[in-house]
């Protein structure tokens, strides 16, 4: 009797799994179709992109588009700048947001509630509200325009990252840290060698989010950097849109070069990303 019940439950689970896949597969194809068309357009010449016929298979102009893109923008150099900026920004931002989250989660101090309220309030502000004052302060007052410091430092504070790490550290058992303090372990060693290893899944998820945010950032690098040799990759792509001519093939080829590596990284790190988001969302 029990074997028959177990078999029926297994059949029910199999049926639900098949139904779920039948429902999600068309949605996945709808989401992937624009990406596939971007790949198709990157292999076509400019005149072929606006052809009235619908093309679903790659052509042979991808290398020509890449060569034109490199000639017009030095795109390989721009990708190198984007990688350097994104890696540096991600490391520093993860470190700072983790330190802030640790302080808000584990220490009691005067005005703590006000600090948390201010951080929550900054999330509600549109980026356009702070963009111009930030540009004036960095470019005019600090005279840091066209520098890597201006690209990396102003966006370092991430409100969502601070709150995410605060939640992550709040979930950890306080007795573990108290035991370390009783043993005479210094606070900075507790943070680095006890708290951060426990928060590794959350740190991985936060690092992926921050890296992608820096990698795709367009508006701030466009404003703060005016030198052609210091452009990030998204800004370099934007220069292909002129008043009289738009290099659509080069834009599509550059978009593929920027998108495909990020998709590969996300697929490889998807397990850590999902685990970190789930761990940070459950208390």
mmCIF file of C-alpha atoms in Angstrom:
data_model
loop_
_atom_site.group_PDB
_atom_site.id
_atom_site.type_symbol
_atom_site.label_atom_id
_atom_site.label_comp_id
_atom_site.label_asym_id
_atom_site.label_seq_id
_atom_site.Cartn_x
_atom_site.Cartn_y
_atom_site.Cartn_z
ATOM 1 C CA UNK A 1 0.000 0.000 0.000
ATOM 2 C CA UNK A 2 2.818 2.356 0.894
ATOM 3 C CA UNK A 3 4.668 1.576 -2.338
ATOM 4 C CA UNK A 4 1.534 2.365 -4.337
ATOM 5 C CA UNK A 5 1.169 5.693 -2.462
ATOM 6 C CA UNK A 6 4.829 6.531 -3.076
ATOM 7 C CA UNK A 7 4.448 5.707 -6.761
ATOM 8 C CA UNK A 8 1.419 7.974 -7.063
ATOM 9 C CA UNK A 9 3.290 10.835 -5.388
ATOM 10 C CA UNK A 10 6.223 10.346 -7.751
ATOM 11 C CA UNK A 11 3.865 10.395 -10.738
ATOM 12 C CA UNK A 12 2.229 13.569 -9.436
ATOM 13 C CA UNK A 13 5.619 15.267 -9.015
ATOM 14 C CA UNK A 14 6.636 14.173 -12.518
ATOM 15 C CA UNK A 15 3.393 15.553 -13.939
ATOM 16 C CA UNK A 16 3.870 18.901 -12.175
ATOM 17 C CA UNK A 17 7.456 19.076 -13.403
ATOM 18 C CA UNK A 18 6.423 18.419 -17.010
ATOM 19 C CA UNK A 19 3.619 20.997 -16.795
ATOM 20 C CA UNK A 20 6.008 23.571 -15.314
ATOM 21 C CA UNK A 21 8.570 23.001 -18.072
ATOM 22 C CA UNK A 22 5.885 23.231 -20.760
ATOM 23 C CA UNK A 23 4.833 26.579 -19.303
ATOM 24 C CA UNK A 24 8.322 28.010 -18.753
ATOM 25 C CA UNK A 25 9.956 26.899 -22.022
ATOM 26 C CA UNK A 26 7.953 29.321 -24.250
ATOM 27 C CA UNK A 27 8.673 32.126 -21.791
ATOM 28 C CA UNK A 28 12.382 31.340 -21.914
ATOM 29 C CA UNK A 29 12.319 31.344 -25.719
ATOM 30 C CA UNK A 30 10.534 34.717 -25.734
ATOM 31 C CA UNK A 31 13.219 36.127 -23.428
ATOM 32 C CA UNK A 32 16.079 34.646 -25.475
ATOM 33 C CA UNK A 33 14.733 35.698 -28.881
ATOM 34 C CA UNK A 34 15.930 39.357 -28.692
ATOM 35 C CA UNK A 35 19.386 38.134 -27.651
ATOM 36 C CA UNK A 36 19.459 35.750 -30.594
ATOM 37 C CA UNK A 37 18.425 38.549 -32.960
ATOM 38 C CA UNK A 38 21.220 40.702 -31.543
ATOM 39 C CA UNK A 39 23.662 37.925 -32.463
ATOM 40 C CA UNK A 40 22.120 37.688 -35.950
ATOM 41 C CA UNK A 41 22.360 41.453 -36.503
ATOM 42 C CA UNK A 42 26.002 41.434 -35.390
ATOM 43 C CA UNK A 43 26.810 39.118 -38.306
ATOM 44 C CA UNK A 44 25.070 41.298 -40.919
ATOM 45 C CA UNK A 45 26.235 44.447 -42.710
ATOM 46 C CA UNK A 46 24.457 47.719 -41.942
ATOM 47 C CA UNK A 47 22.287 47.566 -45.031
ATOM 48 C CA UNK A 48 21.223 44.015 -44.245
ATOM 49 C CA UNK A 49 19.923 44.831 -40.763
ATOM 50 C CA UNK A 50 17.062 46.857 -42.236
ATOM 51 C CA UNK A 51 16.191 44.293 -44.866
ATOM 52 C CA UNK A 52 12.429 43.650 -45.084
ATOM 53 C CA UNK A 53 13.018 39.887 -44.869
ATOM 54 C CA UNK A 54 13.379 38.250 -41.449
ATOM 55 C CA UNK A 55 16.727 36.556 -40.971
ATOM 56 C CA UNK A 56 17.077 33.897 -38.273
ATOM 57 C CA UNK A 57 20.470 32.443 -39.217
ATOM 58 C CA UNK A 58 23.905 34.085 -38.836
ATOM 59 C CA UNK A 59 25.672 35.731 -41.786
ATOM 60 C CA UNK A 60 29.389 36.243 -42.331
ATOM 61 C CA UNK A 61 30.043 39.908 -41.524
ATOM 62 C CA UNK A 62 30.794 39.631 -37.796
ATOM 63 C CA UNK A 63 34.558 40.043 -38.170
ATOM 64 C CA UNK A 64 34.078 42.996 -40.518
ATOM 65 C CA UNK A 65 31.802 44.648 -37.955
ATOM 66 C CA UNK A 66 34.328 43.986 -35.195
ATOM 67 C CA UNK A 67 37.159 45.449 -37.292
ATOM 68 C CA UNK A 68 35.093 48.552 -38.051
ATOM 69 C CA UNK A 69 34.182 48.853 -34.375
ATOM 70 C CA UNK A 70 37.816 48.587 -33.306
ATOM 71 C CA UNK A 71 38.893 51.110 -35.932
ATOM 72 C CA UNK A 72 36.286 53.667 -34.880
ATOM 73 C CA UNK A 73 36.416 53.304 -31.086
ATOM 74 C CA UNK A 74 39.427 51.203 -29.964
ATOM 75 C CA UNK A 75 36.827 48.915 -28.417
ATOM 76 C CA UNK A 76 39.316 46.357 -27.077
ATOM 77 C CA UNK A 77 40.970 49.091 -25.027
ATOM 78 C CA UNK A 78 37.557 50.270 -23.819
ATOM 79 C CA UNK A 79 36.714 46.723 -22.701
ATOM 80 C CA UNK A 80 39.993 46.622 -20.767
ATOM 81 C CA UNK A 81 39.052 49.859 -18.993
ATOM 82 C CA UNK A 82 35.573 48.506 -18.209
ATOM 83 C CA UNK A 83 37.016 45.284 -16.778
ATOM 84 C CA UNK A 84 39.521 47.160 -14.610
ATOM 85 C CA UNK A 85 36.926 49.623 -13.331
ATOM 86 C CA UNK A 86 34.294 46.930 -12.686
ATOM 87 C CA UNK A 87 36.696 44.614 -10.817
ATOM 88 C CA UNK A 88 38.099 47.432 -8.656
ATOM 89 C CA UNK A 89 34.645 48.849 -7.974
ATOM 90 C CA UNK A 90 33.212 45.446 -7.077
ATOM 91 C CA UNK A 91 36.000 44.619 -4.623
ATOM 92 C CA UNK A 92 35.877 47.985 -2.862
ATOM 93 C CA UNK A 93 32.090 48.203 -2.819
ATOM 94 C CA UNK A 94 31.664 44.670 -1.447
ATOM 95 C CA UNK A 95 34.200 45.453 1.281
ATOM 96 C CA UNK A 96 32.600 48.784 2.249
ATOM 97 C CA UNK A 97 29.017 47.535 2.152
ATOM 98 C CA UNK A 98 30.011 44.496 4.222
ATOM 99 C CA UNK A 99 31.669 46.709 6.822
ATOM 100 C CA UNK A 100 28.627 48.977 6.984
ATOM 101 C CA UNK A 101 26.250 46.012 7.154
ATOM 102 C CA UNK A 102 28.325 44.454 9.945
ATOM 103 C CA UNK A 103 28.248 47.661 11.995
ATOM 104 C CA UNK A 104 24.492 48.077 11.570
ATOM 105 C CA UNK A 105 23.789 44.434 12.383
ATOM 106 C CA UNK A 106 26.100 43.810 15.336
ATOM 107 C CA UNK A 107 26.748 47.122 17.109
ATOM 108 C CA UNK A 108 24.485 49.362 19.135
ATOM 109 C CA UNK A 109 25.186 53.089 18.880
ATOM 110 C CA UNK A 110 23.353 56.373 19.173
ATOM 111 C CA UNK A 111 21.404 57.260 16.026
ATOM 112 C CA UNK A 112 21.502 53.765 14.547
ATOM 113 C CA UNK A 113 17.806 53.889 13.634
ATOM 114 C CA UNK A 114 18.301 57.260 11.947
ATOM 115 C CA UNK A 115 21.192 55.893 9.884
ATOM 116 C CA UNK A 116 19.117 52.927 8.729
ATOM 117 C CA UNK A 117 16.216 55.256 7.883
ATOM 118 C CA UNK A 118 18.508 57.504 5.831
ATOM 119 C CA UNK A 119 19.881 54.503 3.938
ATOM 120 C CA UNK A 120 16.348 53.339 3.219
ATOM 121 C CA UNK A 121 15.448 56.853 2.105
ATOM 122 C CA UNK A 122 18.272 56.986 -0.432
ATOM 123 C CA UNK A 123 16.765 53.976 -2.205
ATOM 124 C CA UNK A 124 13.639 56.005 -2.984
ATOM 125 C CA UNK A 125 15.614 58.796 -4.669
ATOM 126 C CA UNK A 126 15.871 58.561 -8.476
ATOM 127 C CA UNK A 127 19.458 58.584 -9.688
ATOM 128 C CA UNK A 128 18.742 61.677 -11.799
ATOM 129 C CA UNK A 129 18.153 63.685 -8.604
ATOM 130 C CA UNK A 130 21.724 63.189 -7.339
ATOM 131 C CA UNK A 131 23.468 62.998 -10.707
ATOM 132 C CA UNK A 132 23.997 66.727 -11.320
ATOM 133 C CA UNK A 133 25.067 67.621 -7.734
ATOM 134 C CA UNK A 134 27.417 64.633 -7.772
ATOM 135 C CA UNK A 135 28.904 65.717 -11.094
ATOM 136 C CA UNK A 136 29.416 69.315 -9.867
ATOM 137 C CA UNK A 137 31.077 68.121 -6.661
ATOM 138 C CA UNK A 138 33.398 65.639 -8.383
ATOM 139 C CA UNK A 139 34.262 67.636 -11.510
ATOM 140 C CA UNK A 140 34.258 71.237 -10.249
ATOM 141 C CA UNK A 141 34.997 71.059 -6.533
ATOM 142 C CA UNK A 142 37.334 68.058 -6.398
ATOM 143 C CA UNK A 143 38.617 68.448 -9.976
ATOM 144 C CA UNK A 144 38.594 64.701 -10.538
ATOM 145 C CA UNK A 145 37.052 64.623 -14.009
ATOM 146 C CA UNK A 146 38.676 62.216 -16.496
ATOM 147 C CA UNK A 147 40.232 60.124 -13.719
ATOM 148 C CA UNK A 148 39.693 56.557 -12.578
ATOM 149 C CA UNK A 149 38.903 57.852 -9.098
ATOM 150 C CA UNK A 150 35.865 59.650 -10.505
ATOM 151 C CA UNK A 151 34.709 56.475 -12.238
ATOM 152 C CA UNK A 152 35.064 54.213 -9.218
ATOM 153 C CA UNK A 153 34.621 56.155 -5.968
ATOM 154 C CA UNK A 154 31.312 58.095 -6.311
ATOM 155 C CA UNK A 155 29.129 55.000 -6.931
ATOM 156 C CA UNK A 156 30.842 52.937 -4.190
ATOM 157 C CA UNK A 157 28.122 53.380 -1.581
ATOM 158 C CA UNK A 158 25.298 51.019 -2.451
ATOM 159 C CA UNK A 159 22.243 51.250 -0.206
ATOM 160 C CA UNK A 160 20.800 47.903 -1.252
ATOM 161 C CA UNK A 161 24.159 46.252 -0.680
ATOM 162 C CA UNK A 162 24.406 47.666 2.849
ATOM 163 C CA UNK A 163 20.893 46.520 3.743
ATOM 164 C CA UNK A 164 21.486 43.127 2.129
ATOM 165 C CA UNK A 165 24.650 42.527 4.149
ATOM 166 C CA UNK A 166 22.995 43.873 7.314
ATOM 167 C CA UNK A 167 20.292 41.264 6.892
ATOM 168 C CA UNK A 168 22.883 38.573 6.208
ATOM 169 C CA UNK A 169 24.930 39.339 9.326
ATOM 170 C CA UNK A 170 21.778 39.626 11.446
ATOM 171 C CA UNK A 171 20.920 36.019 10.588
ATOM 172 C CA UNK A 172 24.192 34.707 12.042
ATOM 173 C CA UNK A 173 24.284 33.412 15.639
ATOM 174 C CA UNK A 174 25.538 36.123 17.969
ATOM 175 C CA UNK A 175 26.888 33.535 20.416
ATOM 176 C CA UNK A 176 29.567 32.625 17.888
ATOM 177 C CA UNK A 177 30.958 36.171 17.841
ATOM 178 C CA UNK A 178 30.615 36.541 21.621
ATOM 179 C CA UNK A 179 32.652 33.370 22.072
ATOM 180 C CA UNK A 180 35.364 34.798 19.847
ATOM 181 C CA UNK A 181 35.413 37.999 21.900
ATOM 182 C CA UNK A 182 35.722 35.997 25.114
ATOM 183 C CA UNK A 183 38.755 34.280 23.604
ATOM 184 C CA UNK A 184 40.308 37.701 23.036
ATOM 185 C CA UNK A 185 39.922 37.849 19.262
ATOM 186 C CA UNK A 186 40.006 41.417 17.996
ATOM 187 C CA UNK A 187 36.944 42.853 16.282
ATOM 188 C CA UNK A 188 38.561 43.202 12.885
ATOM 189 C CA UNK A 189 39.648 39.554 12.983
ATOM 190 C CA UNK A 190 36.117 38.462 13.919
ATOM 191 C CA UNK A 191 34.797 40.375 10.935
ATOM 192 C CA UNK A 192 37.399 39.118 8.445
ATOM 193 C CA UNK A 193 37.895 35.516 9.560
ATOM 194 C CA UNK A 194 34.564 34.590 11.141
ATOM 195 C CA UNK A 195 31.749 36.711 9.700
ATOM 196 C CA UNK A 196 32.888 37.038 6.083
ATOM 197 C CA UNK A 197 33.507 33.281 5.536
ATOM 198 C CA UNK A 198 30.019 32.570 6.877
ATOM 199 C CA UNK A 199 28.595 35.173 4.496
ATOM 200 C CA UNK A 200 30.380 33.781 1.416
ATOM 201 C CA UNK A 201 27.185 32.946 -0.574
ATOM 202 C CA UNK A 202 25.747 36.410 0.100
ATOM 203 C CA UNK A 203 29.043 38.052 -0.812
ATOM 204 C CA UNK A 204 29.104 36.128 -4.108
ATOM 205 C CA UNK A 205 25.564 37.246 -4.967
ATOM 206 C CA UNK A 206 26.339 40.861 -4.058
ATOM 207 C CA UNK A 207 29.580 40.793 -6.074
ATOM 208 C CA UNK A 208 27.738 39.579 -9.184
ATOM 209 C CA UNK A 209 25.105 42.307 -8.847
ATOM 210 C CA UNK A 210 27.654 45.080 -8.293
ATOM 211 C CA UNK A 211 29.917 43.890 -11.114
ATOM 212 C CA UNK A 212 27.033 43.874 -13.586
ATOM 213 C CA UNK A 213 25.919 47.313 -12.379
ATOM 214 C CA UNK A 214 29.385 48.731 -13.008
ATOM 215 C CA UNK A 215 29.786 46.850 -16.292
ATOM 216 C CA UNK A 216 26.521 48.256 -17.675
ATOM 217 C CA UNK A 217 26.899 51.757 -16.225
ATOM 218 C CA UNK A 218 26.595 54.304 -19.019
ATOM 219 C CA UNK A 219 25.391 57.692 -17.785
ATOM 220 C CA UNK A 220 27.969 58.463 -15.109
ATOM 221 C CA UNK A 221 31.049 57.450 -17.192
ATOM 222 C CA UNK A 222 29.594 59.442 -20.083
ATOM 223 C CA UNK A 223 29.383 62.598 -17.952
ATOM 224 C CA UNK A 224 32.600 62.372 -15.973
ATOM 225 C CA UNK A 225 34.969 61.179 -18.741
ATOM 226 C CA UNK A 226 35.360 63.212 -21.911
ATOM 227 C CA UNK A 227 38.685 61.810 -23.124
ATOM 228 C CA UNK A 228 38.309 59.343 -26.038
ATOM 229 C CA UNK A 229 41.089 57.126 -24.663
ATOM 230 C CA UNK A 230 39.424 56.801 -21.247
ATOM 231 C CA UNK A 231 35.968 55.652 -22.338
ATOM 232 C CA UNK A 232 34.363 52.553 -20.918
ATOM 233 C CA UNK A 233 32.898 50.043 -23.363
ATOM 234 C CA UNK A 234 29.218 51.183 -23.148
ATOM 235 C CA UNK A 235 30.264 54.800 -23.734
ATOM 236 C CA UNK A 236 32.469 53.760 -26.658
ATOM 237 C CA UNK A 237 29.478 52.002 -28.210
ATOM 238 C CA UNK A 238 27.414 55.152 -27.809
ATOM 239 C CA UNK A 239 29.890 57.141 -29.914
ATOM 240 C CA UNK A 240 28.883 55.066 -32.957
ATOM 241 C CA UNK A 241 25.525 56.864 -33.024
ATOM 242 C CA UNK A 242 26.219 60.018 -35.020
ATOM 243 C CA UNK A 243 24.064 62.781 -36.417
ATOM 244 C CA UNK A 244 24.214 61.507 -39.976
ATOM 245 C CA UNK A 245 25.467 57.934 -39.671
ATOM 246 C CA UNK A 246 24.856 55.077 -37.255
ATOM 247 C CA UNK A 247 27.073 51.991 -37.402
ATOM 248 C CA UNK A 248 24.415 49.446 -36.462
ATOM 249 C CA UNK A 249 26.564 46.458 -37.322
ATOM 250 C CA UNK A 250 29.359 47.723 -35.070
ATOM 251 C CA UNK A 251 26.891 48.449 -32.272
ATOM 252 C CA UNK A 252 25.426 44.952 -32.473
ATOM 253 C CA UNK A 253 28.885 43.353 -32.578
ATOM 254 C CA UNK A 254 29.975 45.390 -29.551
ATOM 255 C CA UNK A 255 26.780 44.502 -27.696
ATOM 256 C CA UNK A 256 27.462 40.802 -28.305
ATOM 257 C CA UNK A 257 31.034 41.187 -27.061
ATOM 258 C CA UNK A 258 29.735 42.841 -23.886
ATOM 259 C CA UNK A 259 26.771 40.537 -23.283
ATOM 260 C CA UNK A 260 27.996 37.016 -24.002
ATOM 261 C CA UNK A 261 30.834 36.983 -21.414
ATOM 262 C CA UNK A 262 28.440 38.243 -18.729
ATOM 263 C CA UNK A 263 25.913 35.544 -19.581
ATOM 264 C CA UNK A 264 28.622 32.904 -19.355
ATOM 265 C CA UNK A 265 29.805 34.231 -15.983
ATOM 266 C CA UNK A 266 26.252 34.314 -14.667
ATOM 267 C CA UNK A 267 25.535 30.763 -15.815
ATOM 268 C CA UNK A 268 28.731 29.493 -14.194
ATOM 269 C CA UNK A 269 28.024 31.340 -10.929
ATOM 270 C CA UNK A 270 24.268 30.878 -10.949
ATOM 271 C CA UNK A 271 24.363 28.391 -8.072
ATOM 272 C CA UNK A 272 26.203 30.864 -5.818
ATOM 273 C CA UNK A 273 23.947 33.717 -6.909
ATOM 274 C CA UNK A 274 20.717 31.857 -6.147
ATOM 275 C CA UNK A 275 22.094 30.528 -2.856
ATOM 276 C CA UNK A 276 23.178 33.985 -1.761
ATOM 277 C CA UNK A 277 19.882 35.650 -2.664
ATOM 278 C CA UNK A 278 17.900 32.909 -0.928
ATOM 279 C CA UNK A 279 20.095 33.059 2.186
ATOM 280 C CA UNK A 280 19.830 36.832 2.388
ATOM 281 C CA UNK A 281 16.065 36.840 1.941
ATOM 282 C CA UNK A 282 15.177 34.270 4.615
ATOM 283 C CA UNK A 283 15.404 35.062 8.292
#
